[in-house]
Backbone as JSON, one array per atom type, in Angstrom:
{
  "sequence": "XXXXXXXXXXXXXXXXXXXXXXXXXXXXXXXXXXXXXXXXXXXXXXXXXXXXXXXXXXXXXXXXXXXXXXXXXXXXXXXXXXXXXXXXXXXXXXXXXXXXXXXXXXXXXXXXXXXXXXXXXXXXXXXXXXXXXX",
  "N": [[-48.06, 21.23, -179.5], [-47.67, 24.83, -178.52], [-46.43, 27.52, -179.88], [-45.66, 29.21, -177.71], [-44.8, 27.82, -176.18], [-42.97, 25.98, -177.06], [-39.06, 25.52, -177.61], [-37.21, 28.28, -177.54], [-35.56, 29.63, -179.91], [-32.8, 31.67, -180.84], [-31.23, 33.42, -183.22], [-27.85, 34.1, -184.21], [-27.57, 36.01, -186.61], [-25.22, 37.4, -188.52], [-23.04, 36.43, -187.46], [-23.41, 33.57, -187.19], [-23.21, 32.94, -189.94], [-20.71, 34.22, -190.67], [-19.12, 32.28, -189.51], [-17.92, 30.95, -191.42], [-15.7, 31.0, -193.46], [-16.81, 31.32, -196.85], [-17.32, 33.24, -198.89], [-19.63, 35.13, -197.65], [-19.29, 37.66, -197.48], [-19.05, 38.84, -199.92], [-22.04, 38.91, -200.65], [-24.04, 39.59, -198.59], [-26.99, 39.51, -198.16], [-27.68, 37.08, -199.87], [-26.46, 35.55, -198.16], [-27.33, 35.26, -195.8], [-30.22, 34.42, -196.7], [-29.83, 32.2, -197.33], [-28.8, 30.85, -194.94], [-30.9, 30.94, -193.65], [-32.8, 29.36, -195.08], [-31.16, 26.76, -194.39], [-31.94, 26.45, -191.75], [-34.63, 25.72, -191.54], [-35.44, 22.93, -191.45], [-34.74, 22.63, -189.03], [-36.56, 23.37, -187.25], [-38.84, 21.92, -186.98], [-37.64, 19.41, -186.25], [-35.29, 19.69, -184.19], [-32.87, 20.97, -182.9], [-29.6, 19.63, -184.07], [-27.21, 17.78, -182.87], [-27.92, 18.51, -180.12], [-28.58, 16.63, -177.71], [-31.89, 16.15, -175.66], [-32.95, 18.04, -176.46], [-35.25, 18.4, -178.76], [-37.29, 19.08, -181.99], [-40.42, 20.53, -182.06], [-39.4, 23.72, -182.35], [-39.45, 26.98, -182.31], [-37.96, 29.27, -184.31], [-35.8, 32.07, -184.49], [-34.4, 33.87, -186.76], [-31.82, 36.49, -186.81], [-31.01, 38.94, -188.65], [-29.02, 41.81, -189.85], [-27.61, 44.86, -190.54], [-26.6, 44.93, -194.13], [-28.22, 42.44, -194.78], [-30.4, 43.15, -193.99], [-33.87, 42.66, -194.48], [-34.45, 40.57, -194.94], [-36.48, 37.73, -195.82], [-39.28, 36.51, -193.73], [-40.05, 32.86, -193.56], [-42.0, 29.72, -193.47], [-41.33, 27.97, -190.46], [-39.05, 29.55, -189.63], [-38.65, 32.72, -188.41], [-37.58, 35.91, -189.52], [-36.08, 38.27, -187.98], [-35.61, 41.62, -188.49], [-33.14, 43.74, -187.45], [-33.27, 47.04, -186.19], [-30.59, 48.6, -185.64], [-28.32, 47.91, -183.81], [-27.71, 43.7, -183.95], [-27.28, 42.67, -181.91], [-28.51, 43.99, -180.03], [-30.9, 43.57, -180.34], [-31.47, 40.4, -179.91], [-30.69, 40.33, -177.24], [-32.76, 41.2, -175.95], [-34.86, 39.91, -177.37], [-34.25, 37.38, -175.61], [-34.65, 38.41, -173.36], [-37.14, 39.1, -173.01], [-38.29, 36.07, -173.27], [-39.22, 35.54, -171.31], [-39.05, 33.94, -167.54], [-39.84, 31.24, -167.48], [-39.64, 29.71, -170.25], [-37.62, 27.87, -172.13], [-34.84, 29.09, -173.41], [-32.74, 29.09, -176.14], [-29.98, 30.64, -177.67], [-27.95, 30.98, -180.57], [-24.66, 31.67, -181.16], [-21.27, 32.69, -181.1], [-20.02, 35.24, -179.72], [-18.99, 36.34, -177.95], [-18.91, 38.55, -175.52], [-22.28, 38.83, -176.38], [-23.02, 36.65, -175.66], [-22.4, 36.78, -172.43], [-24.63, 38.7, -171.75], [-27.27, 37.3, -172.57], [-27.21, 34.92, -171.37], [-27.71, 36.47, -168.54], [-30.52, 36.53, -168.65], [-31.37, 33.85, -168.57], [-30.72, 32.73, -170.79], [-29.53, 29.67, -172.57], [-26.33, 29.28, -174.68], [-25.2, 28.13, -177.48], [-22.68, 27.42, -179.78], [-22.48, 28.41, -183.35], [-21.38, 25.84, -185.02], [-23.19, 24.36, -184.0], [-25.84, 24.43, -185.48], [-24.49, 25.18, -188.36], [-22.33, 23.3, -189.73], [-18.57, 23.59, -189.97], [-18.09, 22.93, -192.5], [-19.91, 23.84, -194.19], [-21.62, 24.96, -197.14]],
  "CA": [[-47.3, 22.44, -178.7], [-48.23, 26.15, -179.01], [-45.35, 28.38, -179.92], [-45.19, 30.33, -176.62], [-44.29, 26.44, -175.21], [-41.53, 25.83, -177.77], [-38.11, 26.08, -177.06], [-36.97, 29.4, -178.05], [-33.92, 29.17, -180.48], [-32.58, 32.96, -181.64], [-29.85, 32.61, -184.23], [-27.24, 35.34, -184.37], [-27.38, 35.58, -188.23], [-24.0, 37.83, -188.53], [-22.17, 35.65, -186.41], [-23.44, 32.2, -187.83], [-23.05, 33.25, -191.25], [-19.14, 34.49, -190.64], [-18.04, 31.6, -188.77], [-17.87, 29.91, -192.48], [-15.55, 31.72, -194.94], [-17.26, 30.67, -197.97], [-17.19, 34.45, -199.36], [-20.78, 35.56, -197.67], [-19.01, 38.91, -197.49], [-19.64, 39.11, -201.67], [-23.39, 38.82, -200.72], [-24.5, 39.5, -197.48], [-28.08, 39.53, -198.16], [-27.79, 36.1, -200.3], [-25.81, 34.56, -197.15], [-28.69, 35.08, -194.92], [-31.19, 33.78, -197.2], [-29.08, 30.29, -197.57], [-28.61, 30.35, -193.64], [-32.27, 31.07, -193.14], [-32.9, 28.02, -195.65], [-30.93, 25.66, -193.87], [-32.3, 26.32, -190.68], [-36.2, 25.16, -191.73], [-35.72, 22.3, -191.13], [-34.76, 22.37, -187.33], [-38.29, 23.96, -186.81], [-39.8, 20.46, -186.35], [-36.62, 17.94, -185.8], [-34.85, 20.41, -183.09], [-31.55, 21.34, -182.77], [-28.55, 18.58, -184.38], [-26.11, 17.53, -182.04], [-28.09, 19.05, -178.41], [-29.75, 16.06, -177.16], [-32.8, 16.7, -175.01], [-33.78, 19.74, -177.27], [-35.81, 18.15, -179.89], [-38.61, 19.92, -182.02], [-40.35, 21.41, -182.51], [-38.72, 24.78, -181.52], [-39.63, 28.46, -182.41], [-36.76, 29.54, -184.49], [-36.08, 33.61, -184.77], [-32.86, 34.24, -186.97], [-31.65, 37.99, -186.41], [-30.38, 39.77, -189.25], [-28.61, 43.41, -189.79], [-27.12, 45.66, -192.11], [-26.85, 44.68, -195.57], [-28.92, 41.47, -194.57], [-32.23, 43.34, -193.57], [-35.0, 42.66, -195.59], [-34.58, 38.76, -195.55], [-38.44, 37.54, -195.41], [-39.5, 34.87, -192.97], [-40.71, 31.55, -194.13], [-42.66, 28.52, -192.58], [-40.21, 27.63, -189.45], [-37.91, 30.3, -189.35], [-39.22, 34.05, -188.53], [-36.82, 36.73, -189.73], [-36.15, 39.6, -187.11], [-34.51, 42.52, -189.29], [-32.53, 44.96, -186.31], [-32.84, 48.12, -186.87], [-29.35, 49.0, -185.14], [-27.61, 45.99, -183.33], [-28.13, 42.65, -184.05], [-26.83, 42.3, -180.51], [-29.24, 44.4, -178.77], [-32.42, 42.96, -180.86], [-30.78, 39.24, -179.06], [-30.9, 40.24, -175.59], [-34.06, 42.05, -176.26], [-35.62, 38.53, -177.6], [-34.03, 36.47, -174.61], [-35.04, 39.0, -172.01], [-38.66, 38.79, -173.0], [-38.51, 35.2, -173.64], [-39.32, 35.02, -169.73], [-38.57, 33.06, -166.98], [-40.78, 29.89, -168.26], [-39.65, 29.55, -171.6], [-36.55, 27.53, -172.56], [-34.2, 30.29, -175.14], [-31.27, 29.11, -176.59], [-29.03, 31.45, -178.26], [-26.71, 30.89, -181.05], [-23.87, 32.35, -181.44], [-20.18, 32.5, -180.44], [-20.11, 36.37, -179.69], [-18.73, 36.35, -175.95], [-20.1, 39.58, -175.15], [-23.42, 38.59, -176.4], [-23.42, 35.54, -174.13], [-22.58, 37.32, -171.29], [-25.47, 38.99, -171.85], [-28.14, 36.82, -172.5], [-27.19, 34.3, -169.84], [-27.92, 37.08, -167.91], [-31.98, 36.17, -168.62], [-31.24, 32.51, -168.51], [-30.51, 31.83, -171.98], [-28.61, 28.76, -172.91], [-25.54, 29.46, -175.63], [-24.66, 27.16, -178.25], [-21.65, 27.86, -180.9], [-22.48, 28.07, -184.99], [-21.72, 24.72, -185.65], [-24.96, 24.01, -183.58], [-26.73, 24.77, -186.98], [-23.78, 25.41, -189.33], [-21.16, 22.63, -189.58], [-18.12, 24.15, -190.76], [-17.72, 22.19, -193.99], [-21.57, 24.17, -195.06], [-21.23, 26.23, -198.24]],
  "C": [[-47.22, 23.52, -179.05], [-46.61, 26.5, -179.02], [-44.77, 28.66, -179.0], [-44.46, 28.93, -175.6], [-42.92, 25.92, -175.78], [-40.12, 26.2, -177.09], [-38.01, 27.63, -178.32], [-35.83, 29.25, -178.81], [-33.66, 30.87, -181.38], [-31.13, 32.3, -182.12], [-29.26, 34.0, -184.57], [-26.61, 35.12, -186.16], [-26.01, 36.09, -188.68], [-23.0, 36.43, -188.24], [-21.96, 34.14, -186.95], [-22.91, 32.2, -189.15], [-21.36, 33.45, -191.34], [-18.79, 33.76, -190.04], [-17.79, 30.7, -190.01], [-16.99, 30.85, -193.63], [-15.45, 30.76, -196.57], [-17.65, 31.47, -198.88], [-18.49, 35.14, -199.45], [-20.49, 37.05, -197.7], [-19.25, 39.87, -198.79], [-21.26, 39.53, -201.72], [-24.19, 38.93, -199.4], [-25.96, 38.95, -197.24], [-28.31, 37.86, -198.71], [-27.48, 34.91, -198.93], [-26.93, 34.22, -195.98], [-29.55, 34.73, -195.11], [-30.77, 32.38, -197.32], [-29.25, 30.08, -196.06], [-29.99, 30.04, -192.9], [-33.06, 29.77, -193.74], [-32.88, 27.2, -194.77], [-31.35, 25.86, -192.2], [-34.06, 25.59, -190.63], [-36.28, 24.18, -190.78], [-35.61, 21.41, -189.43], [-35.87, 22.61, -186.35], [-38.87, 22.83, -186.13], [-38.72, 19.67, -185.82], [-35.66, 18.52, -184.93], [-33.7, 20.68, -183.52], [-30.24, 20.04, -183.44], [-27.9, 18.92, -183.12], [-26.16, 18.52, -180.15], [-28.77, 17.83, -178.01], [-30.66, 16.8, -175.91], [-33.17, 17.94, -175.54], [-34.28, 19.45, -178.79], [-37.03, 19.06, -180.81], [-40.01, 19.48, -181.52], [-40.11, 22.67, -181.82], [-38.98, 25.57, -182.59], [-37.87, 28.92, -182.97], [-36.83, 31.11, -184.87], [-34.61, 33.85, -185.53], [-33.04, 35.97, -187.36], [-30.84, 38.55, -187.55], [-30.04, 41.33, -188.9], [-28.3, 44.03, -191.08], [-27.22, 45.27, -193.06], [-27.93, 43.33, -195.66], [-30.36, 42.03, -194.25], [-32.93, 43.01, -194.61], [-35.3, 41.32, -195.78], [-36.07, 38.4, -195.21], [-38.19, 36.27, -194.68], [-40.02, 33.74, -194.26], [-41.06, 30.51, -192.73], [-41.48, 28.4, -191.75], [-39.43, 28.58, -189.05], [-38.98, 31.83, -189.47], [-38.13, 34.87, -188.62], [-37.0, 38.22, -188.64], [-35.19, 40.69, -187.85], [-34.02, 43.67, -187.82], [-32.42, 45.9, -186.99], [-31.03, 48.82, -186.55], [-28.87, 47.74, -185.26], [-28.25, 45.13, -183.49], [-28.15, 42.13, -182.15], [-27.84, 42.52, -179.78], [-30.9, 44.01, -179.19], [-32.38, 41.62, -179.9], [-31.41, 39.27, -178.4], [-32.06, 40.58, -175.59], [-35.02, 40.73, -176.32], [-35.68, 37.85, -175.87], [-34.22, 36.89, -173.46], [-36.87, 38.6, -172.16], [-38.81, 37.45, -173.3], [-39.32, 34.74, -172.33], [-39.13, 33.79, -169.04], [-39.5, 31.35, -167.1], [-40.46, 29.16, -169.61], [-38.08, 29.12, -171.83], [-36.03, 28.57, -173.6], [-33.12, 29.58, -174.8], [-30.51, 29.75, -177.54], [-27.79, 31.15, -179.11], [-25.66, 31.58, -181.61], [-22.27, 32.13, -180.89], [-19.2, 33.63, -179.86], [-19.67, 36.24, -178.28], [-19.57, 37.34, -175.28], [-21.3, 39.26, -175.13], [-23.87, 37.51, -175.23], [-23.39, 35.44, -173.24], [-24.28, 37.68, -170.79], [-26.95, 38.4, -171.56], [-28.12, 35.92, -171.54], [-27.87, 34.98, -168.57], [-29.47, 36.85, -167.6], [-32.15, 34.75, -168.93], [-31.04, 31.98, -169.64], [-29.62, 31.26, -172.18], [-28.05, 29.24, -173.69], [-25.11, 28.72, -176.13], [-23.84, 27.68, -179.36], [-22.68, 27.52, -182.42], [-22.81, 26.87, -185.17], [-22.92, 23.67, -185.3], [-25.85, 23.35, -185.15], [-26.1, 24.76, -188.16], [-22.34, 24.48, -189.46], [-20.14, 23.5, -189.98], [-17.7, 23.64, -192.52], [-19.41, 23.43, -195.29], [-20.84, 25.26, -195.66], [-21.92, 27.66, -198.04]]
}
């Protein structure tokens, strides 16, 4: 399956990192790196807890602010937002196209409304980060 055929999974890095009070605010860049690394297995396996969404999937982790500059790794492309992460996520969802399934991982209600208007499906942070995750 080519990357253009795989489900596009866009992860709202700030929202997912902020969903677990583990001290992430002391090292936002390090928290984004840990999140990126935890997403790698999902590229091949698909998202846990979402039947019907097996791998492979294309994962894009959107970071902003102090988390900018996190490098991409095999399985996870990191996109540093020049401004608002929400704006970049909406842009990525809009450009996915009507024939490509797009899933956005966020709990942000306003962002959910924006990307759903482009046909994206939204799931919460627990999809990729259980509440007990460090």
